[in-house]
């Protein structure tokens, strides 16, 4: 059974850092694109970043480029999102998701068929 479990969210001051984890089970993360999405209150879900299969290129949205870093540890079957220089506008529930197809590379929600429960990130002084 495919399962994704996020952790690492919390309250942080502007300019601070957090590292989110997405622990996967039921499949091997190296074979699929894994993405991070976020959804702020009253806003649509937004794609943040994805890390593709082993031979693909990582992608970041313009809103987080240069501040966030996505990575994976295949020995732990876990994907991470290191978030630095956090801003109040980064406040949202963050979700990780698994791509539906082996070669999918996008930040379209419909291209993902398994989602975690989400972890809250709040950036506030």
mmCIF file of C-alpha atoms in Angstrom:
data_model
loop_
_atom_site.group_PDB
_atom_site.id
_atom_site.type_symbol
_atom_site.label_atom_id
_atom_site.label_comp_id
_atom_site.label_asym_id
_atom_site.label_seq_id
_atom_site.Cartn_x
_atom_site.Cartn_y
_atom_site.Cartn_z
ATOM 1 C CA UNK A 1 0.000 0.000 0.000
ATOM 2 C CA UNK A 2 1.401 3.373 -1.060
ATOM 3 C CA UNK A 3 1.726 5.823 1.809
ATOM 4 C CA UNK A 4 3.361 9.220 2.315
ATOM 5 C CA UNK A 5 3.848 10.778 5.736
ATOM 6 C CA UNK A 6 5.068 14.362 6.141
ATOM 7 C CA UNK A 7 6.738 15.760 9.235
ATOM 8 C CA UNK A 8 8.884 18.697 10.300
ATOM 9 C CA UNK A 9 6.450 21.569 10.131
ATOM 10 C CA UNK A 10 6.087 24.167 12.865
ATOM 11 C CA UNK A 11 6.253 27.819 13.815
ATOM 12 C CA UNK A 12 9.327 29.775 12.759
ATOM 13 C CA UNK A 13 10.267 33.433 12.634
ATOM 14 C CA UNK A 14 10.812 35.216 9.318
ATOM 15 C CA UNK A 15 14.280 34.464 8.024
ATOM 16 C CA UNK A 16 14.356 31.124 9.803
ATOM 17 C CA UNK A 17 14.639 27.581 8.463
ATOM 18 C CA UNK A 18 12.748 24.321 8.592
ATOM 19 C CA UNK A 19 13.306 20.912 7.045
ATOM 20 C CA UNK A 20 10.281 18.909 6.003
ATOM 21 C CA UNK A 21 10.417 15.151 5.573
ATOM 22 C CA UNK A 22 8.241 12.909 3.438
ATOM 23 C CA UNK A 23 8.587 9.257 4.394
ATOM 24 C CA UNK A 24 7.345 6.931 1.662
ATOM 25 C CA UNK A 25 6.268 3.303 1.835
ATOM 26 C CA UNK A 26 4.808 0.853 -0.650
ATOM 27 C CA UNK A 27 7.030 2.032 -3.527
ATOM 28 C CA UNK A 28 10.612 3.116 -4.264
ATOM 29 C CA UNK A 29 11.056 6.888 -4.427
ATOM 30 C CA UNK A 30 13.900 6.658 -6.920
ATOM 31 C CA UNK A 31 11.522 5.437 -9.629
ATOM 32 C CA UNK A 32 8.945 8.223 -9.357
ATOM 33 C CA UNK A 33 8.782 11.992 -9.309
ATOM 34 C CA UNK A 34 8.004 13.245 -5.812
ATOM 35 C CA UNK A 35 6.711 16.778 -5.384
ATOM 36 C CA UNK A 36 5.976 19.225 -2.634
ATOM 37 C CA UNK A 37 2.811 21.319 -2.814
ATOM 38 C CA UNK A 38 1.434 23.868 -0.393
ATOM 39 C CA UNK A 39 -1.921 25.400 0.311
ATOM 40 C CA UNK A 40 -2.499 28.592 2.261
ATOM 41 C CA UNK A 41 -5.912 29.457 3.746
ATOM 42 C CA UNK A 42 -8.260 30.738 1.077
ATOM 43 C CA UNK A 43 -5.795 29.994 -1.730
ATOM 44 C CA UNK A 44 -5.426 27.277 -4.314
ATOM 45 C CA UNK A 45 -2.896 24.508 -3.913
ATOM 46 C CA UNK A 46 0.480 25.563 -5.316
ATOM 47 C CA UNK A 47 3.283 23.373 -6.619
ATOM 48 C CA UNK A 48 6.581 24.192 -4.905
ATOM 49 C CA UNK A 49 9.175 21.734 -6.166
ATOM 50 C CA UNK A 50 9.684 18.276 -7.553
ATOM 51 C CA UNK A 51 12.521 15.783 -7.688
ATOM 52 C CA UNK A 52 12.215 13.389 -10.609
ATOM 53 C CA UNK A 53 13.510 9.902 -11.259
ATOM 54 C CA UNK A 54 17.215 9.346 -10.777
ATOM 55 C CA UNK A 55 18.050 10.707 -14.229
ATOM 56 C CA UNK A 56 15.891 13.844 -14.133
ATOM 57 C CA UNK A 57 16.283 17.518 -13.297
ATOM 58 C CA UNK A 58 14.968 19.081 -10.135
ATOM 59 C CA UNK A 59 12.461 21.917 -10.487
ATOM 60 C CA UNK A 60 11.537 24.823 -8.200
ATOM 61 C CA UNK A 61 8.764 27.347 -8.550
ATOM 62 C CA UNK A 62 9.884 30.965 -8.849
ATOM 63 C CA UNK A 63 8.462 31.747 -5.423
ATOM 64 C CA UNK A 64 10.936 29.430 -3.655
ATOM 65 C CA UNK A 65 13.901 29.217 -6.042
ATOM 66 C CA UNK A 66 17.145 29.970 -4.250
ATOM 67 C CA UNK A 67 15.607 29.446 -0.794
ATOM 68 C CA UNK A 68 14.279 25.874 -0.829
ATOM 69 C CA UNK A 69 16.183 22.683 -1.619
ATOM 70 C CA UNK A 70 14.587 19.327 -2.371
ATOM 71 C CA UNK A 71 16.537 16.110 -1.908
ATOM 72 C CA UNK A 72 16.043 12.405 -1.291
ATOM 73 C CA UNK A 73 17.668 9.659 0.721
ATOM 74 C CA UNK A 74 16.925 6.380 -1.015
ATOM 75 C CA UNK A 75 18.278 4.357 1.899
ATOM 76 C CA UNK A 76 15.473 5.837 4.000
ATOM 77 C CA UNK A 77 12.958 6.095 1.121
ATOM 78 C CA UNK A 78 12.446 9.707 2.200
ATOM 79 C CA UNK A 79 12.286 13.045 0.388
ATOM 80 C CA UNK A 80 13.210 16.289 2.123
ATOM 81 C CA UNK A 81 12.441 19.949 1.608
ATOM 82 C CA UNK A 82 14.977 22.264 3.223
ATOM 83 C CA UNK A 83 13.408 25.689 3.567
ATOM 84 C CA UNK A 84 15.659 28.680 4.318
ATOM 85 C CA UNK A 85 15.024 32.419 4.498
ATOM 86 C CA UNK A 86 11.386 31.756 5.239
ATOM 87 C CA UNK A 87 8.848 34.506 4.666
ATOM 88 C CA UNK A 88 5.340 35.010 6.085
ATOM 89 C CA UNK A 89 3.955 34.222 2.628
ATOM 90 C CA UNK A 90 5.429 30.716 2.923
ATOM 91 C CA UNK A 91 2.836 29.980 5.598
ATOM 92 C CA UNK A 92 0.729 27.038 4.409
ATOM 93 C CA UNK A 93 0.028 23.365 4.812
ATOM 94 C CA UNK A 94 2.726 21.495 2.909
ATOM 95 C CA UNK A 95 1.992 18.193 1.175
ATOM 96 C CA UNK A 96 4.223 15.693 -0.574
ATOM 97 C CA UNK A 97 2.869 13.670 -3.451
ATOM 98 C CA UNK A 98 3.885 10.785 -5.728
ATOM 99 C CA UNK A 99 3.570 11.070 -9.508
ATOM 100 C CA UNK A 100 1.070 8.818 -11.222
ATOM 101 C CA UNK A 101 3.439 7.776 -14.019
ATOM 102 C CA UNK A 102 7.108 6.819 -13.989
ATOM 103 C CA UNK A 103 8.129 9.594 -16.400
ATOM 104 C CA UNK A 104 5.825 12.370 -15.218
ATOM 105 C CA UNK A 105 7.502 15.694 -14.427
ATOM 106 C CA UNK A 106 5.104 18.489 -13.617
ATOM 107 C CA UNK A 107 3.513 20.417 -10.787
ATOM 108 C CA UNK A 108 -0.030 19.676 -11.878
ATOM 109 C CA UNK A 109 -2.012 18.156 -9.027
ATOM 110 C CA UNK A 110 -3.791 15.791 -11.391
ATOM 111 C CA UNK A 111 -0.492 14.131 -12.303
ATOM 112 C CA UNK A 112 -0.110 12.852 -8.721
ATOM 113 C CA UNK A 113 -1.965 9.875 -7.344
ATOM 114 C CA UNK A 114 -0.847 9.622 -3.725
ATOM 115 C CA UNK A 115 -0.670 12.381 -1.147
ATOM 116 C CA UNK A 116 0.415 12.760 2.441
ATOM 117 C CA UNK A 117 -1.762 14.220 5.174
ATOM 118 C CA UNK A 118 0.116 17.544 5.206
ATOM 119 C CA UNK A 119 2.220 19.417 7.750
ATOM 120 C CA UNK A 120 1.589 23.005 8.855
ATOM 121 C CA UNK A 121 4.295 25.615 8.365
ATOM 122 C CA UNK A 122 3.716 28.988 9.997
ATOM 123 C CA UNK A 123 6.149 31.866 9.501
ATOM 124 C CA UNK A 124 5.431 34.652 11.927
ATOM 125 C CA UNK A 125 7.151 36.930 14.418
#
